[in-house]
PDB file of C-alpha atoms in Angstrom:
ATOM      1  CA  UNK A 237    -123.644  32.146 155.342  1.00 79.00           C
ATOM      2  CA  UNK A 238    -123.955  29.635 152.511  1.00 78.00           C
ATOM      3  CA  UNK A 239    -125.899  32.066 150.340  1.00 81.00           C
ATOM      4  CA  UNK A 240    -123.551  34.970 151.149  1.00 81.00           C
ATOM      5  CA  UNK A 241    -120.538  32.876 150.163  1.00 81.00           C
ATOM      6  CA  UNK A 242    -122.266  31.636 147.028  1.00 77.00           C
ATOM      7  CA  UNK A 243    -122.721  35.148 145.657  1.00 71.00           C
ATOM      8  CA  UNK A 244    -120.190  37.321 147.500  1.00 73.00           C
ATOM      9  CA  UNK A 245    -117.168  35.127 148.299  1.00 74.00           C
ATOM     10  CA  UNK A 246    -114.872  37.030 145.942  1.00 72.00           C
ATOM     11  CA  UNK A 247    -115.665  40.291 147.804  1.00 71.00           C
ATOM     12  CA  UNK A 248    -115.107  39.012 151.353  1.00 68.00           C
ATOM     13  CA  UNK A 249    -112.782  41.093 153.550  1.00 63.00           C
ATOM     14  CA  UNK A 250    -112.056  43.598 150.762  1.00 63.00           C
ATOM     15  CA  UNK A 251    -111.807  47.290 151.589  1.00 58.00           C
ATOM     16  CA  UNK A 252    -110.666  49.618 148.795  1.00 54.00           C
ATOM     17  CA  UNK A 253    -108.367  52.440 149.867  1.00 53.00           C
ATOM     18  CA  UNK A 254    -108.798  55.509 147.669  1.00 49.00           C
ATOM     19  CA  UNK A 255    -106.402  58.435 147.549  1.00 49.00           C
ATOM     20  CA  UNK A 256    -107.551  60.990 144.957  1.00 51.00           C
ATOM     21  CA  UNK A 257    -111.205  61.013 144.100  1.00 50.00           C
ATOM     22  CA  UNK A 258    -111.002  64.310 142.212  1.00 53.00           C
ATOM     23  CA  UNK A 259    -110.895  63.025 138.666  1.00 51.00           C
ATOM     24  CA  UNK A 260    -112.236  64.004 135.280  1.00 47.00           C
ATOM     25  CA  UNK A 261    -114.723  61.143 135.368  1.00 48.00           C
ATOM     26  CA  UNK A 262    -117.281  60.805 138.128  1.00 47.00           C
ATOM     27  CA  UNK A 263    -117.166  57.028 137.783  1.00 51.00           C
ATOM     28  CA  UNK A 264    -113.371  56.693 138.094  1.00 50.00           C
ATOM     29  CA  UNK A 265    -111.855  56.010 141.537  1.00 53.00           C
ATOM     30  CA  UNK A 266    -108.100  55.791 141.971  1.00 53.00           C
ATOM     31  CA  UNK A 267    -106.766  53.288 144.482  1.00 50.00           C
ATOM     32  CA  UNK A 268    -103.526  53.069 146.385  1.00 58.00           C
ATOM     33  CA  UNK A 269    -100.709  51.256 144.522  1.00 52.00           C
ATOM     34  CA  UNK A 270    -100.609  47.609 145.515  1.00 58.00           C
ATOM     35  CA  UNK A 271    -104.143  47.700 146.874  1.00 66.00           C
ATOM     36  CA  UNK A 272    -105.490  45.086 144.459  1.00 68.00           C
ATOM     37  CA  UNK A 273    -102.799  42.565 145.407  1.00 74.00           C
ATOM     38  CA  UNK A 274    -103.211  43.275 149.124  1.00 76.00           C
ATOM     39  CA  UNK A 275    -106.980  42.885 148.949  1.00 76.00           C
ATOM     40  CA  UNK A 276    -106.646  39.644 147.011  1.00 79.00           C
ATOM     41  CA  UNK A 277    -104.439  38.269 149.767  1.00 79.00           C
ATOM     42  CA  UNK A 278    -106.907  39.477 152.394  1.00 81.00           C
ATOM     43  CA  UNK A 279    -109.754  37.806 150.507  1.00 81.00           C
ATOM     44  CA  UNK A 280    -107.875  34.509 150.240  1.00 85.00           C
ATOM     45  CA  UNK A 281    -106.977  34.660 153.928  1.00 86.00           C
ATOM     46  CA  UNK A 282    -110.602  35.236 154.959  1.00 87.00           C
ATOM     47  CA  UNK A 283    -111.923  32.454 152.733  1.00 88.00           C
ATOM     48  CA  UNK A 284    -109.294  30.049 154.015  1.00 90.00           C
ATOM     49  CA  UNK A 285    -110.196  30.924 157.601  1.00 91.00           C
ATOM     50  CA  UNK A 286    -113.924  30.387 157.044  1.00 91.00           C
ATOM     51  CA  UNK A 287    -113.153  27.087 155.293  1.00 93.00           C
ATOM     52  CA  UNK A 288    -111.247  25.857 158.346  1.00 93.00           C
ATOM     53  CA  UNK A 289    -114.143  26.862 160.610  1.00 94.00           C
ATOM     54  CA  UNK A 290    -116.598  25.012 158.390  1.00 95.00           C
ATOM     55  CA  UNK A 291    -114.351  21.951 158.522  1.00 95.00           C
ATOM     56  CA  UNK A 292    -114.586  22.155 162.314  1.00 95.00           C
ATOM     57  CA  UNK A 293    -118.389  22.092 162.044  1.00 95.00           C
ATOM     58  CA  UNK A 294    -118.164  19.003 159.852  1.00 94.00           C
ATOM     59  CA  UNK A 295    -115.832  17.309 162.315  1.00 94.00           C
ATOM     60  CA  UNK A 296    -117.918  18.073 165.420  1.00 94.00           C
ATOM     61  CA  UNK A 297    -121.541  17.829 164.312  1.00 91.00           C
ATOM     62  CA  UNK A 298    -123.401  14.640 165.209  1.00 88.00           C
ATOM     63  CA  UNK A 299    -127.008  15.684 164.516  1.00 87.00           C
ATOM     64  CA  UNK A 300    -128.927  13.478 162.130  1.00 81.00           C
ATOM     65  CA  UNK A 301    -132.592  12.923 161.456  1.00 80.00           C
ATOM     66  CA  UNK A 302    -133.674   9.627 159.957  1.00 73.00           C
ATOM     67  CA  UNK A 303    -136.235   9.712 157.162  1.00 68.00           C
ATOM     68  CA  UNK A 304    -137.187   6.172 156.254  1.00 65.00           C
ATOM     69  CA  UNK A 305    -133.938   4.204 156.146  1.00 67.00           C
ATOM     70  CA  UNK A 306    -131.707   7.158 155.276  1.00 71.00           C
ATOM     71  CA  UNK A 307    -130.158   9.880 157.400  1.00 79.00           C
ATOM     72  CA  UNK A 308    -130.663  13.598 156.831  1.00 84.00           C
ATOM     73  CA  UNK A 309    -127.895  15.775 158.264  1.00 88.00           C
ATOM     74  CA  UNK A 310    -128.949  19.403 157.676  1.00 91.00           C
ATOM     75  CA  UNK A 311    -126.103  20.986 159.644  1.00 92.00           C
ATOM     76  CA  UNK A 312    -123.381  18.990 157.905  1.00 93.00           C
ATOM     77  CA  UNK A 313    -125.005  19.383 154.497  1.00 93.00           C
ATOM     78  CA  UNK A 314    -125.332  23.158 154.817  1.00 93.00           C
ATOM     79  CA  UNK A 315    -121.801  23.539 156.202  1.00 94.00           C
ATOM     80  CA  UNK A 316    -120.429  21.474 153.305  1.00 94.00           C
ATOM     81  CA  UNK A 317    -122.357  23.572 150.774  1.00 94.00           C
ATOM     82  CA  UNK A 318    -120.911  26.737 152.326  1.00 93.00           C
ATOM     83  CA  UNK A 319    -117.458  25.134 152.211  1.00 94.00           C
ATOM     84  CA  UNK A 320    -117.830  24.442 148.503  1.00 92.00           C
ATOM     85  CA  UNK A 321    -118.929  28.020 147.860  1.00 90.00           C
ATOM     86  CA  UNK A 322    -115.900  29.385 149.723  1.00 89.00           C
ATOM     87  CA  UNK A 323    -113.495  27.323 147.599  1.00 89.00           C
ATOM     88  CA  UNK A 324    -114.538  28.694 144.211  1.00 84.00           C
ATOM     89  CA  UNK A 325    -112.308  31.750 144.494  1.00 81.00           C
ATOM     90  CA  UNK A 326    -109.387  30.191 146.368  1.00 85.00           C
ATOM     91  CA  UNK A 327    -106.123  29.251 144.610  1.00 85.00           C
ATOM     92  CA  UNK A 328    -105.768  25.683 143.392  1.00 87.00           C
ATOM     93  CA  UNK A 329    -103.248  24.767 146.107  1.00 89.00           C
ATOM     94  CA  UNK A 330    -105.667  25.850 148.852  1.00 89.00           C
ATOM     95  CA  UNK A 331    -108.504  23.845 147.307  1.00 89.00           C
ATOM     96  CA  UNK A 332    -106.259  20.776 147.344  1.00 91.00           C
ATOM     97  CA  UNK A 333    -105.347  21.395 151.010  1.00 92.00           C
ATOM     98  CA  UNK A 334    -109.021  21.641 152.011  1.00 93.00           C
ATOM     99  CA  UNK A 335    -109.772  18.489 150.023  1.00 92.00           C
ATOM    100  CA  UNK A 336    -107.010  16.678 151.878  1.00 93.00           C
ATOM    101  CA  UNK A 337    -108.464  17.922 155.175  1.00 93.00           C
ATOM    102  CA  UNK A 338    -111.847  16.375 154.369  1.00 93.00           C
ATOM    103  CA  UNK A 339    -110.082  13.085 153.679  1.00 92.00           C
ATOM    104  CA  UNK A 340    -108.695  13.025 157.214  1.00 93.00           C
ATOM    105  CA  UNK A 341    -112.286  12.850 158.488  1.00 93.00           C
ATOM    106  CA  UNK A 342    -112.710   9.559 156.619  1.00 91.00           C
ATOM    107  CA  UNK A 343    -110.063   7.979 158.850  1.00 89.00           C
ATOM    108  CA  UNK A 344    -112.251   8.331 161.955  1.00 89.00           C
ATOM    109  CA  UNK A 345    -113.208   4.807 163.001  1.00 85.00           C
ATOM    110  CA  UNK A 346    -115.375   5.349 166.082  1.00 87.00           C
ATOM    111  CA  UNK A 347    -118.122   7.702 164.857  1.00 89.00           C
ATOM    112  CA  UNK A 348    -119.758   7.043 161.489  1.00 91.00           C
ATOM    113  CA  UNK A 349    -121.062  10.644 161.527  1.00 92.00           C
ATOM    114  CA  UNK A 350    -117.509  11.941 161.114  1.00 93.00           C
ATOM    115  CA  UNK A 351    -116.890   9.745 158.082  1.00 93.00           C
ATOM    116  CA  UNK A 352    -120.273  10.813 156.728  1.00 94.00           C
ATOM    117  CA  UNK A 353    -119.272  14.468 157.224  1.00 94.00           C
ATOM    118  CA  UNK A 354    -115.993  13.971 155.393  1.00 94.00           C
ATOM    119  CA  UNK A 355    -117.763  12.463 152.396  1.00 94.00           C
ATOM    120  CA  UNK A 356    -120.316  15.265 152.215  1.00 95.00           C
ATOM    121  CA  UNK A 357    -117.491  17.800 152.426  1.00 94.00           C
ATOM    122  CA  UNK A 358    -115.512  15.969 149.741  1.00 93.00           C
ATOM    123  CA  UNK A 359    -118.529  15.992 147.437  1.00 93.00           C
ATOM    124  CA  UNK A 360    -118.750  19.775 147.578  1.00 93.00           C
ATOM    125  CA  UNK A 361    -114.986  20.163 147.228  1.00 92.00           C
ATOM    126  CA  UNK A 362    -115.275  18.244 143.964  1.00 90.00           C
ATOM    127  CA  UNK A 363    -118.336  20.276 142.963  1.00 88.00           C
ATOM    128  CA  UNK A 364    -116.517  23.571 143.624  1.00 86.00           C
ATOM    129  CA  UNK A 365    -114.100  22.916 140.742  1.00 84.00           C
ATOM    130  CA  UNK A 366    -115.565  24.466 137.561  1.00 77.00           C
ATOM    131  CA  UNK A 367    -115.397  22.374 134.406  1.00 72.00           C
ATOM    132  CA  UNK A 368    -113.900  25.287 132.457  1.00 72.00           C
ATOM    133  CA  UNK A 369    -110.919  25.933 134.777  1.00 74.00           C
ATOM    134  CA  UNK A 370    -108.267  23.633 133.339  1.00 78.00           C
ATOM    135  CA  UNK A 371    -105.699  24.215 136.115  1.00 77.00           C
ATOM    136  CA  UNK A 372    -108.126  23.125 138.823  1.00 76.00           C
ATOM    137  CA  UNK A 373    -109.424  20.259 136.690  1.00 78.00           C
ATOM    138  CA  UNK A 374    -105.848  19.012 136.253  1.00 80.00           C
ATOM    139  CA  UNK A 375    -105.294  19.239 140.006  1.00 78.00           C
ATOM    140  CA  UNK A 376    -108.469  17.202 140.553  1.00 78.00           C
ATOM    141  CA  UNK A 377    -107.467  14.474 138.101  1.00 73.00           C
ATOM    142  CA  UNK A 378    -103.760  14.326 138.924  1.00 80.00           C
ATOM    143  CA  UNK A 379    -103.581  15.013 142.673  1.00 84.00           C
ATOM    144  CA  UNK A 380    -106.852  15.079 144.603  1.00 85.00           C
ATOM    145  CA  UNK A 381    -108.551  12.067 143.003  1.00 83.00           C
ATOM    146  CA  UNK A 382    -105.534   9.742 143.358  1.00 82.00           C
ATOM    147  CA  UNK A 383    -105.440  10.712 147.030  1.00 85.00           C
ATOM    148  CA  UNK A 384    -109.209  10.397 147.503  1.00 86.00           C
ATOM    149  CA  UNK A 385    -109.935   7.169 145.620  1.00 83.00           C
ATOM    150  CA  UNK A 386    -108.464   4.723 148.190  1.00 85.00           C
ATOM    151  CA  UNK A 387    -110.547   6.379 150.923  1.00 88.00           C
ATOM    152  CA  UNK A 388    -113.650   6.375 148.721  1.00 86.00           C
ATOM    153  CA  UNK A 389    -113.195   2.660 148.034  1.00 84.00           C
ATOM    154  CA  UNK A 390    -113.022   1.946 151.776  1.00 87.00           C
ATOM    155  CA  UNK A 391    -116.079   4.136 152.371  1.00 89.00           C
ATOM    156  CA  UNK A 392    -118.016   2.262 149.671  1.00 86.00           C
ATOM    157  CA  UNK A 393    -117.340  -0.905 151.699  1.00 86.00           C
ATOM    158  CA  UNK A 394    -118.260   0.717 155.046  1.00 88.00           C
ATOM    159  CA  UNK A 395    -120.509  -1.163 157.454  1.00 88.00           C
ATOM    160  CA  UNK A 396    -122.891   1.807 157.644  1.00 87.00           C
ATOM    161  CA  UNK A 397    -125.219   2.128 154.647  1.00 86.00           C
ATOM    162  CA  UNK A 398    -125.449   5.931 155.013  1.00 89.00           C
ATOM    163  CA  UNK A 399    -121.669   6.182 154.702  1.00 90.00           C
ATOM    164  CA  UNK A 400    -121.744   3.976 151.605  1.00 88.00           C
ATOM    165  CA  UNK A 401    -124.456   6.117 150.038  1.00 87.00           C
ATOM    166  CA  UNK A 402    -122.545   9.326 150.860  1.00 90.00           C
ATOM    167  CA  UNK A 403    -119.411   7.829 149.269  1.00 88.00           C
ATOM    168  CA  UNK A 404    -121.293   7.103 146.048  1.00 85.00           C
ATOM    169  CA  UNK A 405    -122.701  10.632 145.972  1.00 87.00           C
ATOM    170  CA  UNK A 406    -119.286  12.143 146.753  1.00 87.00           C
ATOM    171  CA  UNK A 407    -117.799  10.709 143.570  1.00 80.00           C
ATOM    172  CA  UNK A 408    -120.537  12.038 141.264  1.00 81.00           C
ATOM    173  CA  UNK A 409    -119.193  15.630 140.852  1.00 79.00           C
ATOM    174  CA  UNK A 410    -115.861  14.150 139.749  1.00 74.00           C
ATOM    175  CA  UNK A 411    -117.412  11.668 137.304  1.00 70.00           C
ATOM    176  CA  UNK A 412    -115.717  13.220 134.261  1.00 65.00           C
ATOM    177  CA  UNK A 413    -112.298  12.734 135.821  1.00 63.00           C
ATOM    178  CA  UNK A 414    -113.284   9.206 136.878  1.00 60.00           C
ATOM    179  CA  UNK A 415    -113.977   8.192 133.287  1.00 55.00           C
ATOM    180  CA  UNK A 416    -111.591   5.265 132.650  1.00 52.00           C
ATOM    181  CA  UNK A 417    -111.398   6.084 128.932  1.00 49.00           C
ATOM    182  CA  UNK A 418    -109.785   9.420 129.826  1.00 44.00           C
ATOM    183  CA  UNK A 419    -107.356   7.784 132.239  1.00 47.00           C
ATOM    184  CA  UNK A 420    -105.943   4.876 130.236  1.00 47.00           C
ATOM    185  CA  UNK A 421    -102.676   6.760 129.808  1.00 45.00           C
ATOM    186  CA  UNK A 422    -102.313   6.959 133.612  1.00 48.00           C
ATOM    187  CA  UNK A 423    -100.922   3.499 134.330  1.00 47.00           C
ATOM    188  CA  UNK A 424    -100.529   2.058 137.778  1.00 49.00           C
ATOM    189  CA  UNK A 425    -102.576   2.090 141.007  1.00 48.00           C
ATOM    190  CA  UNK A 426    -104.732   5.074 140.010  1.00 48.00           C
ATOM    191  CA  UNK A 427    -106.186   3.307 136.971  1.00 50.00           C
ATOM    192  CA  UNK A 428    -106.761   0.140 139.007  1.00 47.00           C
ATOM    193  CA  UNK A 429    -108.570   2.206 141.655  1.00 54.00           C
ATOM    194  CA  UNK A 430    -110.834   3.791 139.034  1.00 54.00           C
ATOM    195  CA  UNK A 431    -111.768   0.363 137.659  1.00 59.00           C
ATOM    196  CA  UNK A 432    -112.589  -0.775 141.194  1.00 60.00           C
ATOM    197  CA  UNK A 433    -114.533   2.246 142.390  1.00 58.00           C
ATOM    198  CA  UNK A 434    -117.067   2.483 139.538  1.00 59.00           C
ATOM    199  CA  UNK A 435    -118.673  -0.943 140.204  1.00 61.00           C
ATOM    200  CA  UNK A 436    -118.762  -0.153 143.930  1.00 60.00           C
ATOM    201  CA  UNK A 437    -120.580   3.118 143.246  1.00 59.00           C
ATOM    202  CA  UNK A 438    -123.125   1.234 141.152  1.00 56.00           C
ATOM    203  CA  UNK A 439    -123.668  -1.320 143.933  1.00 56.00           C
ATOM    204  CA  UNK A 440    -124.093   1.419 146.559  1.00 56.00           C
ATOM    205  CA  UNK A 441    -126.633   3.293 144.427  1.00 54.00           C
ATOM    206  CA  UNK A 442    -128.636   0.144 143.677  1.00 51.00           C
ATOM    207  CA  UNK A 443    -128.506  -0.865 147.335  1.00 54.00           C
ATOM    208  CA  UNK A 444    -129.801   2.552 148.399  1.00 52.00           C
ATOM    209  CA  UNK A 445    -132.661   2.448 145.876  1.00 46.00           C
ATOM    210  CA  UNK A 446    -133.585  -1.062 147.001  1.00 39.00           C
ATOM    211  CA  UNK A 447    -133.703   0.023 150.637  1.00 40.00           C
ATOM    212  CA  UNK A 448    -135.940   3.001 149.817  1.00 44.00           C
ATOM    213  CA  UNK A 449    -138.384   0.834 147.863  1.00 37.00           C
TER     214      UNK A 449
END
């Protein structure tokens, strides 16, 4: 599913309705008026549905295999990768909604696996936003990151070292938007959060490397 979404997400649930294939050019196919718009809506609907199902996998999976001192969660990792692939062709508002949904997983206090899942999902939500798409980049910097940073800061202070490591990795795809030099004009809590989160990421990464050695 991950590989299918990676290469074919923009074609999902699309069926072209033709009405007059007798044309002067063998390569030209006429389609019903409004078909393109209808198929775009059908594609968005299918991708949104599969994203919700993948979020359910992230919320429910508890499988983890420990290699050394770190956890490997193949089900959650693959589901999050598929989630990121499904978001590439969704509208900006839908990407923000899915990002917000992953943040709700970080509020789970009883099972560290759920918080771990949310951070893996958030990492691939960030990674799904192409650097060249300015509208989505603006949404990341102005809406999703301000919402995510307080939860990331808490996760970087989590009692579980795997959650802390996942929090540090989750912020990496958004590192350009986390650059304080680019955010000096954004006064207030967001800038303070950026100044706080970068040292915590560094500590989590160093701590993880120390544990592995």
